[in-house]
Coordinates of C-alpha atoms in Angstrom, one line a residue:
Chain R
M264 CA -21.9 9.3 44.0
N265 CA -24.0 12.3 43.4
H266 CA -23.7 15.2 41.2
G267 CA -24.5 18.4 42.9
G268 CA -28.2 18.8 42.4
G269 CA -30.3 18.0 39.4
E270 CA -29.3 21.1 37.6
S271 CA -25.8 19.9 37.0
T272 CA -26.9 16.7 35.3
S273 CA -29.4 18.4 33.0
R274 CA -26.7 21.0 32.3
S275 CA -24.3 18.3 31.3
E276 CA -26.9 16.7 29.0
S277 CA -27.7 20.0 27.2
R278 CA -24.1 20.7 26.9
T279 CA -23.4 17.5 25.1
D280 CA -26.3 18.2 22.7
T281 CA -25.2 21.7 21.8
S282 CA -21.5 21.4 21.9
S283 CA -20.6 18.8 19.3
D284 CA -22.3 15.9 17.6
R285 CA -19.3 13.7 17.1
P286 CA -17.6 12.1 20.1
K287 CA -13.9 13.0 20.0
A288 CA -11.0 10.8 20.7
E289 CA -10.3 12.5 24.0
D290 CA -13.8 12.2 25.3
F291 CA -13.4 8.7 26.5
S292 CA -10.3 9.3 28.5
R293 CA -11.8 12.5 29.8
A294 CA -14.8 10.7 31.0
V295 CA -12.7 8.0 32.7
S296 CA -10.6 10.6 34.4
K297 CA -13.7 12.3 35.6
M298 CA -15.0 9.1 37.1
A299 CA -11.7 8.5 38.8
V300 CA -11.4 11.9 40.2
A301 CA -15.0 11.7 41.4
Q302 CA -14.2 8.5 43.1
I303 CA -11.2 10.0 44.8
C304 CA -13.2 13.0 46.0
E305 CA -15.9 10.7 47.3
S306 CA -13.3 8.8 49.3
V307 CA -12.1 12.2 50.7
G308 CA -15.5 13.0 51.9
F309 CA -17.5 14.8 49.3
Q310 CA -21.0 13.9 48.7
G311 CA -21.7 15.8 45.6
F312 CA -20.0 17.8 42.9
K313 CA -20.7 20.7 40.8
D314 CA -20.2 19.6 37.2
S315 CA -17.9 22.5 36.4
A316 CA -15.8 21.8 39.4
L317 CA -15.5 18.1 38.6
D318 CA -14.5 18.9 35.0
A319 CA -11.9 21.3 36.1
L320 CA -10.4 19.0 38.6
S321 CA -10.3 16.1 36.2
D322 CA -8.7 18.3 33.6
I323 CA -6.1 19.3 36.1
A324 CA -5.4 15.7 37.0
I325 CA -4.9 14.9 33.3
R326 CA -2.4 17.7 33.0
Y327 CA -0.7 16.5 36.1
I328 CA -0.2 13.1 34.6
C329 CA 1.1 14.6 31.3
D330 CA 3.5 17.0 33.0
L331 CA 5.0 14.5 35.4
E332 CA 8.6 14.0 34.4
I333 CA 9.4 10.4 34.6
G334 CA 13.0 10.7 33.4
K335 CA 14.0 12.3 36.6
C336 CA 15.3 10.2 39.3
L337 CA 12.6 10.1 41.9
V338 CA 14.5 8.0 44.3
G339 CA 16.6 10.7 45.7
S340 CA 13.7 13.1 46.2
G341 CA 11.4 13.2 49.1
I342 CA 8.4 12.6 46.9
V343 CA 8.8 8.9 47.2
K344 CA 8.6 9.0 50.9
E345 CA 5.5 11.0 50.7
I346 CA 4.1 8.6 48.3
I347 CA 4.9 5.8 50.6
D348 CA 3.2 7.5 53.4
F349 CA 0.3 8.2 51.2
V350 CA 0.0 4.6 50.1
E351 CA 0.2 3.3 53.5
S352 CA -2.4 5.7 54.7
K353 CA -4.6 5.1 51.8
E354 CA -4.5 1.5 52.1
E355 CA -6.6 1.8 55.1
I356 CA -9.5 2.7 52.9
P357 CA -10.6 -0.3 50.8
F358 CA -9.4 -0.2 47.2
A359 CA -11.8 1.9 45.2
Q360 CA -11.7 0.1 41.8
P361 CA -12.7 2.2 39.0
I362 CA -16.1 1.2 37.7
P363 CA -15.3 0.5 34.1
Q364 CA -13.0 -2.4 33.5
Y365 CA -11.9 -1.0 30.3
P366 CA -9.7 -2.9 28.0
V367 CA -7.7 -0.6 25.8
I368 CA -7.9 2.9 24.7
R369 CA -5.8 2.2 21.6
S370 CA -6.2 -0.2 18.6
R371 CA -6.4 2.1 15.7
R372 CA -6.7 0.9 12.2
L373 CA -4.7 3.1 9.9
I374 CA -5.7 3.9 6.4
P375 CA -3.3 2.0 4.2
S376 CA -0.7 4.1 2.5
F377 CA -0.2 4.5 -1.2
E378 CA 2.6 2.0 -1.0
E379 CA 0.5 -0.6 0.6
M380 CA -2.3 -0.1 -1.9
N381 CA 0.2 -0.4 -4.7
E382 CA -1.0 2.9 -6.1
T383 CA 1.0 5.8 -7.3
P384 CA -0.1 9.0 -5.7
P385 CA -1.7 11.4 -8.2
G386 CA 0.7 14.2 -8.1
K387 CA 4.4 14.4 -7.5
H388 CA 4.0 16.5 -4.4
I389 CA 2.4 13.6 -2.6
P390 CA 4.8 11.1 -1.0
S391 CA 3.9 7.5 -1.3
W392 CA 4.0 6.8 2.4
L393 CA 0.9 8.9 3.0
P394 CA -2.5 7.3 3.3
A395 CA -4.1 6.5 0.0
F396 CA -6.9 8.5 -1.4
P397 CA -10.3 6.8 -1.3
D398 CA -11.5 4.9 -4.3
P399 CA -13.5 7.0 -6.9
H400 CA -16.6 4.9 -6.5
T401 CA -16.9 6.3 -3.0
Y402 CA -17.4 9.8 -4.2
I403 CA -18.3 9.6 -7.9
Y404 CA -21.4 7.9 -9.2
T405 CA -20.1 5.2 -11.6
P406 CA -22.6 3.3 -13.7
M407 CA -22.9 -0.4 -13.2
W408 CA -22.1 -2.5 -16.3
N409 CA -24.1 -5.5 -17.1
E410 CA -21.6 -8.3 -17.2
R411 CA -23.3 -10.4 -19.8
K412 CA -20.8 -11.4 -22.4
S413 CA -22.7 -11.3 -25.6
D414 CA -20.3 -10.9 -28.5
P415 CA -22.2 -10.8 -31.8
R416 CA -19.1 -11.7 -33.7
A417 CA -18.4 -14.7 -31.6
D418 CA -22.0 -15.8 -32.0
K419 CA -21.7 -15.6 -35.7
I420 CA -18.5 -17.6 -35.6
E421 CA -20.1 -20.2 -33.5
L422 CA -23.0 -20.5 -35.8
A423 CA -20.8 -20.9 -38.8
R424 CA -18.9 -23.5 -37.0
Q425 CA -22.0 -25.5 -36.2
R426 CA -23.1 -25.2 -39.8
R427 CA -19.8 -26.5 -41.0
K428 CA -20.0 -29.4 -38.5
A429 CA -23.5 -30.3 -39.9
E430 CA -22.2 -30.1 -43.4
M431 CA -19.3 -32.4 -42.4
A432 CA -21.7 -34.9 -40.9
L433 CA -23.8 -34.9 -44.0
L434 CA -20.8 -35.4 -46.2
S435 CA -19.6 -38.3 -44.1
L436 CA -23.0 -39.9 -44.2
Q437 CA -23.1 -39.5 -47.9
Q438 CA -19.8 -41.2 -48.2
R439 CA -21.0 -44.0 -46.1
L440 CA -24.1 -44.3 -48.2
V441 CA -22.0 -44.3 -51.3
C442 CA -19.9 -47.1 -50.0
N443 CA -22.9 -49.0 -49.0
G444 CA -24.3 -48.6 -52.4
E445 CA -21.2 -50.1 -53.9
T446 CA -20.5 -52.9 -51.5
G447 CA -23.6 -54.3 -49.9
T448 CA -22.4 -55.9 -46.8
S449 CA -18.9 -54.6 -46.1
A450 CA -18.6 -52.9 -42.8
S451 CA -16.6 -50.0 -44.0
R452 CA -16.3 -46.5 -43.2
P453 CA -13.9 -45.5 -45.9
A454 CA -13.0 -42.0 -46.9
N455 CA -14.7 -40.6 -43.9
D456 CA -11.3 -40.2 -42.5
E457 CA -10.1 -38.6 -45.6
E458 CA -12.9 -36.3 -45.5
E459 CA -12.7 -35.4 -41.9
L460 CA -9.0 -35.3 -41.2
P461 CA -8.1 -32.4 -43.4
K462 CA -10.8 -30.4 -42.0
T463 CA -10.2 -31.1 -38.3
G464 CA -6.5 -30.9 -38.6
S465 CA -4.2 -33.3 -36.9
N466 CA -6.4 -34.0 -34.0
P467 CA -6.2 -37.8 -33.5
F468 CA -9.3 -37.9 -31.5
F469 CA -11.4 -36.9 -34.4
A470 CA -10.1 -39.8 -36.5
K471 CA -12.4 -42.7 -36.8
P472 CA -10.9 -45.9 -35.8
L473 CA -9.5 -47.6 -38.8
Q474 CA -9.9 -51.3 -39.2
S475 CA -6.9 -53.1 -40.2
G476 CA -7.3 -53.6 -43.9
E477 CA -9.5 -50.7 -44.5
K478 CA -7.2 -48.4 -46.2
D479 CA -5.7 -51.0 -48.4
I480 CA -8.9 -52.1 -49.8
S481 CA -9.2 -51.3 -53.4
P482 CA -10.7 -48.0 -54.0
V483 CA -14.4 -48.1 -54.0
G484 CA -15.9 -47.8 -57.4
L485 CA -18.2 -45.0 -57.4
P486 CA -21.2 -44.8 -59.6
A487 CA -20.5 -42.8 -62.7
K488 CA -22.7 -40.0 -61.6
L489 CA -20.9 -39.3 -58.4
K490 CA -17.4 -40.0 -59.6
D491 CA -17.1 -36.9 -61.6
K492 CA -18.2 -34.8 -58.8
M493 CA -16.1 -36.5 -56.1
S494 CA -12.9 -36.5 -58.1
G495 CA -12.5 -32.8 -57.4
G496 CA -11.5 -33.4 -53.8
N497 CA -12.8 -33.0 -50.4
H498 CA -14.8 -30.0 -50.8
M499 CA -18.2 -30.4 -52.4
S500 CA -21.5 -28.9 -51.7
V501 CA -24.2 -30.8 -50.0
M502 CA -26.5 -30.5 -52.9
E503 CA -23.9 -31.9 -55.3
A504 CA -23.3 -34.9 -53.1
F505 CA -26.9 -35.6 -52.7
A506 CA -27.8 -34.9 -56.2
P507 CA -28.8 -38.4 -57.1
A508 CA -30.8 -38.8 -54.0
I509 CA -32.4 -35.5 -54.6
E510 CA -33.4 -36.6 -58.1
A511 CA -34.7 -39.8 -56.8
V512 CA -36.7 -37.9 -54.3
K513 CA -38.1 -35.6 -56.8
V514 CA -39.1 -38.3 -59.1
S515 CA -40.7 -40.8 -56.9
G516 CA -41.3 -39.2 -53.5
F517 CA -40.5 -40.8 -50.2
S518 CA -41.8 -44.1 -49.3
D519 CA -41.1 -46.5 -46.5
D520 CA -38.6 -49.1 -47.2
A521 CA -39.9 -52.6 -47.3
D522 CA -38.9 -55.0 -44.6
G523 CA -37.6 -57.7 -46.7
D524 CA -35.4 -55.8 -48.9
R525 CA -32.4 -55.4 -46.7
R526 CA -29.5 -57.5 -47.7
Y527 CA -28.6 -55.7 -50.8
L528 CA -29.1 -52.1 -51.3
P529 CA -30.2 -51.3 -54.8
E530 CA -28.2 -48.8 -56.7
K531 CA -31.1 -46.8 -57.4
R532 CA -32.6 -46.3 -54.1
P533 CA -36.3 -46.3 -53.8
A534 CA -38.0 -43.3 -52.5
V535 CA -38.4 -43.3 -48.8
H536 CA -41.1 -41.8 -46.8
F537 CA -40.2 -40.4 -43.5
K538 CA -42.4 -39.0 -40.9
F539 CA -41.3 -35.6 -39.8
R540 CA -40.5 -35.3 -36.2
A541 CA -38.0 -33.5 -34.0
G542 CA -34.5 -34.6 -34.7
K543 CA -33.8 -36.2 -31.4
K544 CA -37.0 -38.2 -31.3
F545 CA -36.3 -39.5 -34.7
L546 CA -32.9 -40.7 -33.8
G547 CA -34.2 -42.3 -30.8
E548 CA -36.8 -44.1 -32.8
I549 CA -34.2 -45.3 -35.2
L550 CA -32.2 -46.9 -32.4
D551 CA -35.3 -48.5 -31.0
S552 CA -36.3 -49.9 -34.3
S553 CA -32.8 -51.3 -34.8
L554 CA -32.9 -52.9 -31.5
Q555 CA -36.3 -54.4 -32.2
K556 CA -35.2 -55.9 -35.4
K557 CA -32.1 -57.2 -33.7
G558 CA -34.2 -59.1 -31.4
G559 CA -35.6 -61.1 -34.3
R560 CA -32.5 -62.0 -36.1
R561 CA -29.2 -62.3 -34.4
S562 CA -26.5 -62.6 -37.0
A563 CA -23.9 -59.9 -36.6
S564 CA -23.6 -59.1 -40.2
F565 CA -27.2 -58.8 -40.6
W566 CA -27.3 -56.4 -37.7
R567 CA -24.8 -54.4 -39.4
D568 CA -27.1 -54.2 -42.4
E569 CA -29.8 -52.9 -40.1
E570 CA -27.5 -50.2 -38.9
K571 CA -26.6 -49.2 -42.4
D572 CA -30.2 -49.2 -43.3
D573 CA -31.1 -46.9 -40.5
K574 CA -28.2 -44.7 -41.3
K575 CA -29.4 -44.5 -44.9
R576 CA -32.8 -43.7 -43.8
R577 CA -31.5 -41.1 -41.5
A578 CA -29.5 -39.5 -44.2
E579 CA -32.5 -39.4 -46.5
F580 CA -34.5 -37.7 -43.8
I581 CA -31.8 -35.2 -43.2
L582 CA -31.6 -34.5 -46.9
K583 CA -35.3 -34.0 -47.1
Q584 CA -35.2 -31.6 -44.2
S585 CA -32.3 -29.8 -45.7
I586 CA -34.1 -29.3 -48.9
E587 CA -37.2 -28.0 -47.3
N588 CA -35.7 -26.1 -44.4
P589 CA -32.2 -25.1 -45.4
Q590 CA -31.8 -22.9 -42.4
E591 CA -32.3 -25.6 -39.9
L592 CA -29.1 -27.4 -40.8
S593 CA -27.5 -25.9 -37.8
Q594 CA -29.8 -27.8 -35.5
L595 CA -28.1 -31.0 -36.5
Chain X
M63 CA 16.3 20.1 55.2
N64 CA 15.2 18.2 52.2
H65 CA 18.4 19.2 50.5
N66 CA 20.4 17.8 53.4
N67 CA 18.5 14.7 53.2
N68 CA 19.2 14.3 49.6
F69 CA 22.9 14.8 50.1
Q70 CA 22.9 12.3 52.9
Q71 CA 21.2 9.7 50.8
S72 CA 23.6 10.1 47.9
S73 CA 26.6 9.9 50.1
D74 CA 25.5 7.0 52.2
G75 CA 25.2 4.8 49.3
R76 CA 22.2 3.4 47.9
H77 CA 21.4 0.7 50.2
D78 CA 18.8 2.6 52.0
D79 CA 17.4 3.8 48.8
D80 CA 17.3 0.4 47.4
A81 CA 15.7 -1.0 50.5
A82 CA 13.2 1.8 50.6
L83 CA 12.6 1.4 46.9
T84 CA 12.0 -2.3 47.1
E85 CA 9.8 -1.9 50.1
F86 CA 7.9 0.8 48.3
L87 CA 7.6 -1.3 45.2
S88 CA 6.3 -4.2 47.1
S89 CA 3.8 -2.1 48.8
L90 CA 2.9 -0.5 45.5
M91 CA 2.3 -3.7 43.8
G92 CA -0.3 -4.6 46.3
Y93 CA -2.1 -1.4 45.9
T94 CA -4.4 -0.7 43.1
P95 CA -4.8 3.0 42.5
T96 CA -8.2 4.4 41.8
I97 CA -6.9 5.9 38.6
P98 CA -6.9 3.1 36.1
D99 CA -3.7 2.0 34.5
E100 CA -5.0 2.3 31.0
L101 CA -5.7 6.0 31.4
V102 CA -2.3 6.7 32.8
E103 CA -0.7 4.7 30.1
H104 CA -2.6 6.7 27.5
Y105 CA -1.5 10.0 28.8
L106 CA 2.0 8.8 29.4
A107 CA 2.2 7.7 25.8
K108 CA 1.0 11.1 24.8
S109 CA 3.8 12.8 26.6
G110 CA 6.4 10.4 25.1
F111 CA 6.7 7.6 27.5
Q112 CA 7.1 4.4 25.5
C113 CA 6.1 1.2 26.9
P114 CA 5.6 -1.6 24.4
D115 CA 4.1 -4.3 26.5
V116 CA 3.2 -3.2 29.9
R117 CA 2.3 -6.2 31.9
L118 CA 4.1 -8.9 30.1
N119 CA 7.6 -7.7 29.4
C120 CA 8.6 -4.7 31.4
C121 CA 7.9 -4.8 35.1
L122 CA 9.6 -1.5 35.4
C123 CA 7.2 0.2 33.1
F124 CA 4.3 -1.3 35.0
C125 CA 5.8 0.0 38.2
R126 CA 6.2 3.4 36.7
I127 CA 2.6 3.5 35.6
R128 CA 1.5 2.5 39.0
L129 CA 3.8 5.1 40.5
V130 CA 2.3 7.8 38.3
A131 CA -1.2 6.7 39.1
V132 CA -0.5 6.8 42.8
A133 CA 1.2 10.1 42.6
T134 CA -1.8 11.6 40.7
Q135 CA -4.2 10.1 43.1
K136 CA -2.3 11.6 46.0
F137 CA -2.3 15.0 44.3
V138 CA -6.1 14.9 43.6
A139 CA -6.8 13.7 47.1
E140 CA -4.9 16.5 48.6
V141 CA -6.6 19.1 46.5
A142 CA -10.0 17.5 47.3
T143 CA -9.1 17.5 51.0
D144 CA -8.3 21.2 50.8
A145 CA -11.5 21.9 49.0
L146 CA -13.4 20.0 51.6
Q147 CA -11.9 22.0 54.3
Q148 CA -12.8 25.1 52.5
C149 CA -16.3 23.9 52.1
K150 CA -16.6 23.0 55.7
A151 CA -15.2 26.4 56.7
R152 CA -17.7 28.1 54.5
Q153 CA -20.6 26.1 56.0
A154 CA -19.4 26.8 59.5
A155 CA -19.3 30.5 58.7
V156 CA -22.8 30.4 57.2
V157 CA -24.3 28.5 60.0
K158 CA -23.8 31.4 62.3
D159 CA -26.2 33.4 60.2
K160 CA -29.0 31.0 59.5
R161 CA -29.9 27.7 61.1
D162 CA -31.8 26.5 58.1
K163 CA -28.8 26.3 56.0
Q164 CA -27.0 24.0 58.3
Q165 CA -29.8 21.4 57.9
K166 CA -29.9 21.8 54.2
D167 CA -26.2 21.9 53.5
K168 CA -25.3 18.8 55.3
R169 CA -24.3 17.5 51.9
L170 CA -20.8 18.5 51.0
I171 CA -20.7 19.6 47.5
L172 CA -17.5 20.3 45.5
T173 CA -17.9 23.8 44.1
M174 CA -15.7 25.9 41.8
E175 CA -15.3 28.4 44.6
D176 CA -13.8 25.9 47.0
L177 CA -11.8 24.3 44.3
S178 CA -10.2 27.5 43.1
K179 CA -9.3 28.4 46.6
A180 CA -7.7 25.0 47.2
L181 CA -5.8 25.0 43.9
R182 CA -4.4 28.5 44.4
E183 CA -2.1 27.0 47.0
Y184 CA -0.7 24.6 44.4
G185 CA -0.1 27.4 41.9
V186 CA -3.1 26.7 39.8
N187 CA -5.4 29.6 38.8
V188 CA -8.8 28.4 38.1
K189 CA -11.2 31.2 37.0
H190 CA -14.8 30.7 37.4
Q191 CA -17.4 32.8 35.6
E192 CA -20.0 33.8 38.0
Y193 CA -23.0 33.7 35.7
F194 CA -23.9 33.7 32.1
A195 CA -26.2 36.4 31.1
D196 CA -27.1 35.1 27.7
N197 CA -27.4 31.3 28.1
P198 CA -27.7 30.1 31.6
S199 CA -27.9 26.4 30.5
T200 CA -24.3 26.2 29.4
G201 CA -22.1 25.2 32.3
M202 CA -18.7 24.6 30.9
D203 CA -16.2 26.6 32.7
P204 CA -13.0 27.5 31.0
A205 CA -10.2 26.5 33.3
S206 CA -7.0 28.3 32.8
K207 CA -4.0 27.6 34.9
E208 CA -0.5 28.6 35.4
E209 CA 2.0 26.3 36.7

């Protein structure tokens, strides 16, 4: 299939460059019709075409298709006979299949309407079944927001909560120490629940497991110094609670507890020296030491003493830290 | 004569018509027109011919499309044939003058001149601008017609 001379092809190329940049919707069907018409002309006997002539003929063919009236009854007319003759005559020539096996000219994706987008059209004059407007980010520069959620108020609240938690821990420890001070070997955790429950509300998970006779045990006799301060109720400052310990610390300084002196805790506690380390390591060491000592003597009650001893030591350490670094309480 | 034929057909009953139609349809189904079905479908849809599922559901629609394609092909072929005759006649006329041209113009080329002459018989007026003084590179001819 030839186009009439080279001039026509170059003309067609320049024409496409100058006429329009965007391919229009009709271009494809026009191109197809052009090919079909060219094929037909070739079958008739032409060997070449002028571009303009081919365009005109393809345009006419398209108009012919559009203007055919299908509603009319073609049966009665003579056209059918002509077509039959044509078909029979044409069949002598092998079927000239069009070159592109094209699938479909359609498949259009419509812009969703206002209704489909669940938007209300901006303006009463715009019906909702029309396509929706594009999103503003497509035509307006909108700044990007950093999605980091840093709420200073929430941070402060969290910090306060942690401090309260530390305070509670200290108080509970103090209670335990007080109880240990009174009764040497009893495995009791009294009053911790009293301390903790009101603060934590009615959450049963925060309640320490009570042993059967725990609550009925006669109230622990507190040393005179502490009694006055504790009678006030649940709320007491850390400094008040640890006042005796603080005094002891100030007087004698910290010193290591002797190994042998474990069964009975003296009322006046000796000063304890603690090596200052990071909190975690310290606790880890405490556990290790308790285990090491456990290996030596295996009575259960004695092990409980060890535990209490370690707790006492821990409390003293915390106290010292709190005295020297009050702001680091939250790290507990 | 056509009119008489029509009258006869309608009065004779439709047996002949049906027979002819079925024969035609059968022959039609075996013939693939050069004009592709999708193109015809596209333009038929443009002019208001609705066919939801061409090949699957409605055989009649399919037949219609094929019919239209064949009719269009017939029309184009006729026009082309006429143009070819015009071209050959022109070449024959020219040959008398110069022998060189006969050897050169063995190739039959469809030109606007021949096309406009051929289409005039069908009632289509195609005007062709002879030349473009300003821009000789543009070659798009406006085709106006009256039917």
